[in-house]
Every structure is written in structure tokens, then in C-alpha cells.
Amino acid sequence: MMKPVLRVDGAGATPCGGTPVVDWPKAIWNGGLIATTLIAGPVFFTWSAFVMFLGLTYLTLLIGHSVGMHRMLIHRTFQCSKVLERALIYIGVIVGVVGPFGIIRVHDLRDWAQRQPKCHDFFAHRRSLARDLTWQLFYRFRFDRPPRLTIEARIADDPFYRFLETTWRWQQVPLATGLYLIGGWPWVVWGVCARVVVSTVGHWTITYFCHNPGERRWIVQDAYVQASNLPGLGMLTYGECWHNNHHAFPESARIGLEAGQQDPGWLVISTLRHLGLVWDVGEPRLPSAREDLLDQTA
């Protein structure tokens, strides 16, 4: 298994000092898609477009976001060929939340802040769901003293990833063209606009509940934010709902660690491993070897 990358240097930084400010490109992107979906969605509704929307939303989030962006790109829980790596990340870009560098930046800065003794509510998700969604969809956090984020060279210097980071919003155009040729405007509205909205809002909604009080076994000591598991949502969230497990063992490619914790993302990874397409698949470290981890069931 590849060693985790330490991308954030928090020396001299504060996770509390700062304020959310409107991120106008993000606000226009998300706001425009939400408005288009609310107005055009009912007008262009067809059952074929809706079924396509359900399938495309699930598959892009499962393969691109959960497996590609989260478990592979961010946490490096498995290795694969460059061709497969790029394919997974491209599907993750199609989800429409952010580009490959952006997803690392959003995740790693948030994770760093949450593991400090205290952090701002923007990262801790301590406000109401409505306030938190507004922040995550339309704002960015402006630090008074920001930590330093360094993306490893093999990612930052890759010309394909640099291209995707610059053009990630425009990557919806080829998809929209294909959908239009198959199903006309209903497939474009539901396959692009509605899908991106549901993917983005759904991502931040699950993130909100996973970082508020709920079912949890593991306590990461000295961390301000303790993640929770959301029972019964394994299939719907691709296994990402077992977030207490993930905070405890971010090196593990499998997030649903206990019996009954369904994890479709792990099924994809284990299938790829069986086919010889991925290797060095990460497993949880032994809890006994962790000084920072408390098992509440012990």
C-alpha cells in the first residue's frame, strides 16, 4: 500500500480564524444549475430521462467520486495503472462538484481542521443544515492564517489532471452532446443539470449528517469533530455513510468494516482487484497500534 501523503502543513495556521465569503464562480455554477433544474426539470420530464438520471447519478458517484476521487486520489488506498487512474478521475470530474485539485483542496483542508482541538463551524458542520448547505454550495472559507497545502508532483504536474482542473465544468459539454443525441433536451436537463445538483447537494447533505452526533464506535482523540455512521444508508451512499469507520481508518479502501455495513465502493475495488486491475489495497491498521484511537465498545 502506498504511504499516505501529508499534504497540509498547519504550522502557524489557525482552523478557527477566518470567515466564509461568497465564492462567485461556485455560486454561479451551483446556483445556475439549481435554477435550471427547478425550472426546466418539470418541463422536460420524461420517464426515460428520469431512469437515465437515476442510473447515471448512481454510477458516476459510485465509480468516479467514491472510488476514484475519494478512496484513490485523496487517500491512495489502492494502486492501478495510469490509464485506469485517469479514467476513474475523469468520471469523478463528470460528477460536477469540483476538479481533481479542487477535491483534494476541499477535502484535505477540511480534514486537517476537523482533527484540530477546535475549528470553525464551516468545517465542523455545527450550524443548521440550511446554513451549512448554503456555505458549502456558494461560499469558500477565507483563513486569517491559512495552512499550506502541497499536492504531490505526480498529480500536480500531470498534464491531463491540469487540463481537467482548468476545464472541469466544461467536461459536461461532451456528455450533454451525447445525451442530446440519444434523448434530446429531456436527457440533457436530467442527465446534466439535475444530476449535478443532486450529486452536489446529496454529497454535502450526507457530509453534514456524518459529521454531527450519531452512531459511532471510534473516537479519534484530540480531534474536534468526531464522525458518525448512518445505519441503513450503505447502498444509497456507496458505503460513504460509515464515516466514523473512515475517520478512524482513512488508509482502508473498505469503509463498511463490520457485518451488515454495505459498501458498494468496496465491491467495485475488490472486483477490480480480483481482475488484477488494482493492487496494494489498503486495510485498517490494528487499533492496538494506534495511540490516538479509542474503541468505545472495548
mmCIF file of C-alpha atoms in Angstrom:
data_model
loop_
_atom_site.group_PDB
_atom_site.id
_atom_site.type_symbol
_atom_site.label_atom_id
_atom_site.label_comp_id
_atom_site.label_asym_id
_atom_site.label_seq_id
_atom_site.Cartn_x
_atom_site.Cartn_y
_atom_site.Cartn_z
ATOM 1 C CA MET A 1 0.000 0.000 0.000
ATOM 2 C CA MET A 2 1.246 3.479 -0.825
ATOM 3 C CA LYS A 3 2.051 5.607 2.200
ATOM 4 C CA PRO A 4 -0.459 8.390 2.949
ATOM 5 C CA VAL A 5 0.560 11.777 1.625
ATOM 6 C CA LEU A 6 0.904 14.587 4.155
ATOM 7 C CA ARG A 7 -0.343 17.486 2.052
ATOM 8 C CA VAL A 8 -1.258 20.044 4.732
ATOM 9 C CA ASP A 9 1.303 21.938 6.796
ATOM 10 C CA GLY A 10 -0.590 23.643 9.611
ATOM 11 C CA ALA A 11 2.412 25.345 11.231
ATOM 12 C CA GLY A 12 1.310 28.825 12.265
ATOM 13 C CA ALA A 13 -2.179 28.333 10.851
ATOM 14 C CA THR A 14 -5.471 28.575 12.690
ATOM 15 C CA PRO A 15 -8.538 26.438 11.867
ATOM 16 C CA CYS A 16 -10.811 28.888 13.684
ATOM 17 C CA GLY A 17 -9.695 32.290 12.447
ATOM 18 C CA GLY A 18 -11.395 33.388 9.265
ATOM 19 C CA THR A 19 -14.807 33.766 7.705
ATOM 20 C CA PRO A 20 -16.932 32.232 4.932
ATOM 21 C CA VAL A 21 -17.080 34.512 1.875
ATOM 22 C CA VAL A 22 -19.064 34.135 -1.325
ATOM 23 C CA ASP A 23 -17.192 32.139 -3.963
ATOM 24 C CA TRP A 24 -18.731 33.688 -7.055
ATOM 25 C CA PRO A 25 -17.693 31.066 -9.648
ATOM 26 C CA LYS A 26 -19.003 28.299 -7.378
ATOM 27 C CA ALA A 27 -22.156 30.255 -6.524
ATOM 28 C CA ILE A 28 -22.934 30.936 -10.192
ATOM 29 C CA TRP A 29 -22.256 27.311 -11.161
ATOM 30 C CA ASN A 30 -24.334 25.707 -8.431
ATOM 31 C CA GLY A 31 -26.990 28.411 -8.381
ATOM 32 C CA GLY A 32 -27.421 28.292 -12.136
ATOM 33 C CA LEU A 33 -27.774 24.521 -12.172
ATOM 34 C CA ILE A 34 -30.255 24.577 -9.295
ATOM 35 C CA ALA A 35 -32.371 27.228 -11.007
ATOM 36 C CA THR A 36 -32.266 25.388 -14.335
ATOM 37 C CA THR A 37 -33.271 22.124 -12.698
ATOM 38 C CA LEU A 38 -36.171 23.673 -10.799
ATOM 39 C CA ILE A 39 -37.488 25.484 -13.894
ATOM 40 C CA ALA A 40 -36.660 23.113 -16.750
ATOM 41 C CA GLY A 41 -36.815 19.797 -14.886
ATOM 42 C CA PRO A 42 -40.632 19.591 -14.744
ATOM 43 C CA VAL A 43 -41.000 20.988 -18.266
ATOM 44 C CA PHE A 44 -38.672 18.413 -19.815
ATOM 45 C CA PHE A 45 -39.597 15.478 -17.611
ATOM 46 C CA THR A 46 -39.880 12.084 -19.287
ATOM 47 C CA TRP A 47 -39.669 8.679 -17.676
ATOM 48 C CA SER A 48 -36.753 7.658 -19.879
ATOM 49 C CA ALA A 49 -34.834 10.786 -18.831
ATOM 50 C CA PHE A 50 -35.627 10.124 -15.169
ATOM 51 C CA VAL A 51 -34.473 6.500 -15.294
ATOM 52 C CA MET A 52 -31.292 7.590 -17.074
ATOM 53 C CA PHE A 53 -30.779 10.289 -14.415
ATOM 54 C CA LEU A 54 -31.051 7.742 -11.593
ATOM 55 C CA GLY A 55 -28.609 5.310 -13.201
ATOM 56 C CA LEU A 56 -26.072 7.924 -14.308
ATOM 57 C CA THR A 57 -26.131 9.696 -10.953
ATOM 58 C CA TYR A 58 -25.515 6.495 -9.035
ATOM 59 C CA LEU A 59 -22.770 5.173 -11.306
ATOM 60 C CA THR A 60 -20.802 8.424 -11.569
ATOM 61 C CA LEU A 61 -20.903 8.980 -7.806
ATOM 62 C CA LEU A 62 -20.013 5.364 -7.062
ATOM 63 C CA ILE A 63 -17.207 4.903 -9.590
ATOM 64 C CA GLY A 64 -15.955 8.450 -10.014
ATOM 65 C CA HIS A 65 -16.496 10.133 -6.669
ATOM 66 C CA SER A 66 -16.339 7.390 -4.035
ATOM 67 C CA VAL A 67 -13.850 5.018 -5.673
ATOM 68 C CA GLY A 68 -11.905 7.405 -7.907
ATOM 69 C CA MET A 69 -11.758 10.785 -6.203
ATOM 70 C CA HIS A 70 -12.123 9.789 -2.540
ATOM 71 C CA ARG A 71 -10.561 6.380 -1.982
ATOM 72 C CA MET A 72 -7.952 6.526 -4.747
ATOM 73 C CA LEU A 73 -6.961 10.149 -5.430
ATOM 74 C CA ILE A 74 -7.319 11.578 -1.933
ATOM 75 C CA HIS A 75 -6.456 8.628 0.307
ATOM 76 C CA ARG A 76 -4.429 6.466 -2.102
ATOM 77 C CA THR A 77 -5.948 3.273 -0.699
ATOM 78 C CA PHE A 78 -5.045 1.308 -3.823
ATOM 79 C CA GLN A 79 -2.809 1.473 -6.866
ATOM 80 C CA CYS A 80 -3.696 0.905 -10.506
ATOM 81 C CA SER A 81 -2.424 1.662 -13.986
ATOM 82 C CA LYS A 82 -2.261 5.282 -15.096
ATOM 83 C CA VAL A 83 -4.933 4.601 -17.706
ATOM 84 C CA LEU A 84 -7.417 3.328 -15.134
ATOM 85 C CA GLU A 85 -6.451 6.066 -12.664
ATOM 86 C CA ARG A 86 -7.180 8.765 -15.227
ATOM 87 C CA ALA A 87 -10.446 7.118 -16.242
ATOM 88 C CA LEU A 88 -11.663 6.989 -12.634
ATOM 89 C CA ILE A 89 -10.723 10.609 -12.018
ATOM 90 C CA TYR A 90 -12.381 11.710 -15.250
ATOM 91 C CA ILE A 91 -15.629 10.057 -14.163
ATOM 92 C CA GLY A 92 -15.190 11.855 -10.836
ATOM 93 C CA VAL A 93 -14.908 15.159 -12.695
ATOM 94 C CA ILE A 94 -18.132 14.342 -14.575
ATOM 95 C CA VAL A 95 -19.921 14.265 -11.205
ATOM 96 C CA GLY A 96 -19.658 18.052 -11.414
ATOM 97 C CA VAL A 97 -18.673 19.001 -7.870
ATOM 98 C CA VAL A 98 -15.118 20.219 -8.499
ATOM 99 C CA GLY A 99 -11.891 19.360 -10.339
ATOM 100 C CA PRO A 100 -9.171 16.920 -9.207
ATOM 101 C CA PHE A 101 -7.009 19.542 -7.466
ATOM 102 C CA GLY A 102 -10.099 21.181 -6.035
ATOM 103 C CA ILE A 103 -11.392 17.979 -4.443
ATOM 104 C CA ILE A 104 -8.026 17.446 -2.748
ATOM 105 C CA ARG A 105 -8.039 21.038 -1.502
ATOM 106 C CA VAL A 106 -11.616 20.876 -0.187
ATOM 107 C CA HIS A 107 -11.102 17.501 1.499
ATOM 108 C CA ASP A 108 -7.642 17.897 2.977
ATOM 109 C CA LEU A 109 -8.147 21.366 4.439
ATOM 110 C CA ARG A 110 -11.452 20.257 5.970
ATOM 111 C CA ASP A 111 -9.924 17.059 7.338
ATOM 112 C CA TRP A 112 -6.985 18.986 8.810
ATOM 113 C CA ALA A 113 -9.333 21.471 10.505
ATOM 114 C CA GLN A 114 -11.606 18.762 11.904
ATOM 115 C CA ARG A 115 -8.674 16.936 13.513
ATOM 116 C CA GLN A 116 -7.530 20.037 15.412
ATOM 117 C CA PRO A 117 -8.663 20.706 19.033
ATOM 118 C CA LYS A 118 -11.186 23.195 17.636
ATOM 119 C CA CYS A 119 -12.202 24.517 14.225
ATOM 120 C CA HIS A 120 -14.653 26.907 12.594
ATOM 121 C CA ASP A 121 -18.272 25.799 12.140
ATOM 122 C CA PHE A 122 -17.739 25.933 8.371
ATOM 123 C CA PHE A 123 -15.589 22.805 8.717
ATOM 124 C CA ALA A 124 -17.314 21.296 11.746
ATOM 125 C CA HIS A 125 -20.835 21.445 10.215
ATOM 126 C CA ARG A 126 -22.217 22.730 13.541
ATOM 127 C CA ARG A 127 -24.824 25.117 12.155
ATOM 128 C CA SER A 128 -28.253 24.196 10.732
ATOM 129 C CA LEU A 129 -28.436 22.060 7.606
ATOM 130 C CA ALA A 130 -29.781 25.042 5.635
ATOM 131 C CA ARG A 131 -26.893 27.271 6.721
ATOM 132 C CA ASP A 132 -24.331 24.540 6.094
ATOM 133 C CA LEU A 133 -25.633 23.782 2.593
ATOM 134 C CA THR A 134 -25.577 27.496 1.777
ATOM 135 C CA TRP A 135 -21.975 27.711 2.892
ATOM 136 C CA GLN A 136 -20.809 24.599 1.052
ATOM 137 C CA LEU A 137 -22.669 25.358 -2.193
ATOM 138 C CA PHE A 138 -21.962 29.087 -2.502
ATOM 139 C CA TYR A 139 -19.095 30.048 -0.191
ATOM 140 C CA ARG A 140 -15.430 29.364 0.482
ATOM 141 C CA PHE A 141 -13.525 29.832 3.728
ATOM 142 C CA ARG A 142 -11.068 32.713 3.892
ATOM 143 C CA PHE A 143 -8.469 31.893 6.547
ATOM 144 C CA ASP A 144 -6.830 34.604 8.602
ATOM 145 C CA ARG A 145 -3.746 32.373 8.730
ATOM 146 C CA PRO A 146 -4.154 29.565 6.188
ATOM 147 C CA PRO A 147 -2.331 26.231 6.318
ATOM 148 C CA ARG A 148 -0.075 25.338 3.429
ATOM 149 C CA LEU A 149 -1.393 22.720 1.011
ATOM 150 C CA THR A 150 1.036 20.913 -1.288
ATOM 151 C CA ILE A 151 -0.309 18.438 -3.846
ATOM 152 C CA GLU A 152 2.239 15.766 -4.727
ATOM 153 C CA ALA A 153 4.067 16.281 -8.019
ATOM 154 C CA ARG A 154 2.789 13.114 -9.708
ATOM 155 C CA ILE A 155 -0.711 14.624 -9.519
ATOM 156 C CA ALA A 156 0.018 18.358 -9.662
ATOM 157 C CA ASP A 157 2.352 18.055 -12.660
ATOM 158 C CA ASP A 158 0.233 15.610 -14.660
ATOM 159 C CA PRO A 159 -0.859 17.476 -17.830
ATOM 160 C CA PHE A 160 -4.165 15.584 -18.034
ATOM 161 C CA TYR A 161 -5.123 16.489 -14.455
ATOM 162 C CA ARG A 162 -4.057 20.093 -15.009
ATOM 163 C CA PHE A 163 -6.310 20.166 -18.063
ATOM 164 C CA LEU A 164 -9.228 18.731 -16.081
ATOM 165 C CA GLU A 165 -8.707 21.209 -13.261
ATOM 166 C CA THR A 166 -8.920 24.102 -15.719
ATOM 167 C CA THR A 167 -11.877 22.747 -17.695
ATOM 168 C CA TRP A 168 -13.825 20.586 -15.225
ATOM 169 C CA ARG A 169 -17.101 22.489 -15.694
ATOM 170 C CA TRP A 170 -16.768 22.270 -19.487
ATOM 171 C CA GLN A 171 -16.461 18.485 -19.306
ATOM 172 C CA GLN A 172 -20.264 18.413 -19.060
ATOM 173 C CA VAL A 173 -20.459 19.572 -22.703
ATOM 174 C CA PRO A 174 -19.330 16.312 -24.369
ATOM 175 C CA LEU A 175 -21.658 14.388 -22.060
ATOM 176 C CA ALA A 176 -24.529 16.776 -22.799
ATOM 177 C CA THR A 177 -23.922 16.356 -26.537
ATOM 178 C CA GLY A 178 -24.118 12.581 -26.293
ATOM 179 C CA LEU A 179 -27.236 12.728 -24.130
ATOM 180 C CA TYR A 180 -28.895 15.135 -26.569
ATOM 181 C CA LEU A 181 -28.225 12.803 -29.495
ATOM 182 C CA ILE A 182 -29.834 9.940 -27.570
ATOM 183 C CA GLY A 183 -32.782 11.566 -25.837
ATOM 184 C CA GLY A 184 -32.983 15.239 -26.754
ATOM 185 C CA TRP A 185 -33.328 18.083 -24.244
ATOM 186 C CA PRO A 186 -35.005 15.976 -21.511
ATOM 187 C CA TRP A 187 -31.884 13.831 -21.289
ATOM 188 C CA VAL A 188 -29.656 16.922 -21.160
ATOM 189 C CA VAL A 189 -31.670 18.618 -18.413
ATOM 190 C CA TRP A 190 -31.934 15.483 -16.292
ATOM 191 C CA GLY A 191 -28.599 13.910 -17.217
ATOM 192 C CA VAL A 192 -26.524 17.043 -16.620
ATOM 193 C CA CYS A 193 -28.331 19.745 -14.630
ATOM 194 C CA ALA A 194 -30.459 17.612 -12.300
ATOM 195 C CA ARG A 195 -27.730 15.023 -11.879
ATOM 196 C CA VAL A 196 -25.056 17.538 -10.881
ATOM 197 C CA VAL A 197 -27.448 19.275 -8.472
ATOM 198 C CA VAL A 198 -28.493 16.046 -6.760
ATOM 199 C CA SER A 199 -24.886 14.829 -6.658
ATOM 200 C CA THR A 200 -23.595 18.053 -5.107
ATOM 201 C CA VAL A 201 -26.444 18.665 -2.676
ATOM 202 C CA GLY A 202 -26.514 14.972 -1.775
ATOM 203 C CA HIS A 203 -22.772 14.941 -1.131
ATOM 204 C CA TRP A 204 -22.937 17.873 1.276
ATOM 205 C CA THR A 205 -26.100 16.605 2.974
ATOM 206 C CA ILE A 206 -24.502 13.254 3.779
ATOM 207 C CA THR A 207 -21.322 15.076 4.824
ATOM 208 C CA TYR A 208 -23.366 17.205 7.229
ATOM 209 C CA PHE A 209 -25.038 14.283 8.980
ATOM 210 C CA CYS A 210 -21.831 12.204 9.020
ATOM 211 C CA HIS A 211 -20.096 14.965 10.983
ATOM 212 C CA ASN A 212 -22.831 15.528 13.546
ATOM 213 C CA PRO A 213 -23.641 13.352 16.589
ATOM 214 C CA GLY A 214 -24.802 9.856 15.695
ATOM 215 C CA GLU A 215 -23.826 6.222 15.907
ATOM 216 C CA ARG A 216 -20.090 5.833 16.444
ATOM 217 C CA ARG A 217 -17.679 3.252 17.757
ATOM 218 C CA TRP A 218 -14.357 5.030 17.349
ATOM 219 C CA ILE A 219 -13.107 8.249 18.923
ATOM 220 C CA VAL A 220 -10.110 9.977 17.360
ATOM 221 C CA GLN A 221 -8.543 11.586 20.395
ATOM 222 C CA ASP A 222 -7.864 15.350 20.387
ATOM 223 C CA ALA A 223 -9.998 15.809 17.244
ATOM 224 C CA TYR A 224 -12.722 18.451 17.499
ATOM 225 C CA VAL A 225 -15.023 16.712 15.006
ATOM 226 C CA GLN A 226 -15.966 13.061 15.565
ATOM 227 C CA ALA A 227 -17.614 11.417 12.568
ATOM 228 C CA SER A 228 -20.739 9.255 12.771
ATOM 229 C CA ASN A 229 -22.067 6.226 10.916
ATOM 230 C CA LEU A 230 -25.500 6.446 9.288
ATOM 231 C CA PRO A 231 -27.078 2.973 9.538
ATOM 232 C CA GLY A 232 -29.213 1.788 6.643
ATOM 233 C CA LEU A 233 -27.707 4.097 4.026
ATOM 234 C CA GLY A 234 -24.839 1.944 2.802
ATOM 235 C CA MET A 235 -26.239 1.199 -0.647
ATOM 236 C CA LEU A 236 -27.524 4.744 -1.171
ATOM 237 C CA THR A 237 -24.210 6.382 -0.229
ATOM 238 C CA TYR A 238 -21.823 3.847 -1.861
ATOM 239 C CA GLY A 239 -20.524 2.968 1.632
ATOM 240 C CA GLU A 240 -19.535 6.545 2.460
ATOM 241 C CA CYS A 241 -22.102 6.685 5.281
ATOM 242 C CA TRP A 242 -19.817 4.583 7.509
ATOM 243 C CA HIS A 243 -17.862 7.744 8.152
ATOM 244 C CA ASN A 244 -16.903 7.001 11.745
ATOM 245 C CA ASN A 245 -15.007 3.988 10.391
ATOM 246 C CA HIS A 246 -13.403 6.172 7.738
ATOM 247 C CA HIS A 247 -12.175 8.822 10.188
ATOM 248 C CA ALA A 248 -10.639 6.054 12.294
ATOM 249 C CA PHE A 249 -9.049 4.204 9.351
ATOM 250 C CA PRO A 250 -8.628 6.567 6.368
ATOM 251 C CA GLU A 251 -5.999 4.216 4.930
ATOM 252 C CA SER A 252 -8.602 1.492 4.360
ATOM 253 C CA ALA A 253 -10.114 1.003 0.918
ATOM 254 C CA ARG A 254 -13.044 -0.661 2.666
ATOM 255 C CA ILE A 255 -15.226 1.721 4.695
ATOM 256 C CA GLY A 256 -18.034 -0.642 5.722
ATOM 257 C CA LEU A 257 -15.888 -2.649 8.124
ATOM 258 C CA GLU A 258 -18.428 -4.555 10.202
ATOM 259 C CA ALA A 259 -21.048 -7.176 9.388
ATOM 260 C CA GLY A 260 -24.092 -5.652 7.708
ATOM 261 C CA GLN A 261 -22.319 -2.425 6.700
ATOM 262 C CA GLN A 262 -22.956 -2.434 2.963
ATOM 263 C CA ASP A 263 -20.181 -0.838 0.937
ATOM 264 C CA PRO A 264 -20.705 -0.763 -2.864
ATOM 265 C CA GLY A 265 -17.462 1.183 -3.308
ATOM 266 C CA TRP A 266 -15.564 -1.703 -1.750
ATOM 267 C CA LEU A 267 -17.360 -4.150 -4.040
ATOM 268 C CA VAL A 268 -16.050 -2.204 -7.040
ATOM 269 C CA ILE A 269 -12.495 -2.129 -5.673
ATOM 270 C CA SER A 270 -12.484 -5.805 -4.688
ATOM 271 C CA THR A 271 -13.813 -6.742 -8.132
ATOM 272 C CA LEU A 272 -11.056 -4.713 -9.813
ATOM 273 C CA ARG A 273 -8.509 -6.408 -7.557
ATOM 274 C CA HIS A 274 -9.886 -9.830 -8.488
ATOM 275 C CA LEU A 275 -9.420 -8.874 -12.142
ATOM 276 C CA GLY A 276 -5.844 -7.816 -11.467
ATOM 277 C CA LEU A 277 -6.576 -4.160 -12.274
ATOM 278 C CA VAL A 278 -5.768 -2.758 -8.818
ATOM 279 C CA TRP A 279 -3.237 -3.773 -6.186
ATOM 280 C CA ASP A 280 -1.701 -2.688 -2.861
ATOM 281 C CA VAL A 281 -5.219 -2.327 -1.479
ATOM 282 C CA GLY A 282 -5.225 -0.634 1.927
ATOM 283 C CA GLU A 283 -6.548 -2.324 5.063
ATOM 284 C CA PRO A 284 -7.244 -0.849 8.516
ATOM 285 C CA ARG A 285 -4.293 -0.597 10.854
ATOM 286 C CA LEU A 286 -4.559 -2.597 14.061
ATOM 287 C CA PRO A 287 -6.405 -0.481 16.671
ATOM 288 C CA SER A 288 -3.901 -1.679 19.285
ATOM 289 C CA ALA A 289 -1.152 0.066 17.339
ATOM 290 C CA ARG A 290 -2.983 3.393 17.416
ATOM 291 C CA GLU A 291 -2.354 5.687 20.373
ATOM 292 C CA ASP A 292 -4.843 8.247 19.071
ATOM 293 C CA LEU A 293 -7.822 5.895 18.699
ATOM 294 C CA LEU A 294 -10.335 4.921 21.371
ATOM 295 C CA ASP A 295 -12.727 1.983 20.902
ATOM 296 C CA GLN A 296 -15.903 2.804 22.841
ATOM 297 C CA THR A 297 -17.014 -0.844 22.790
ATOM 298 C CA ALA A 298 -13.847 -2.114 24.486
#
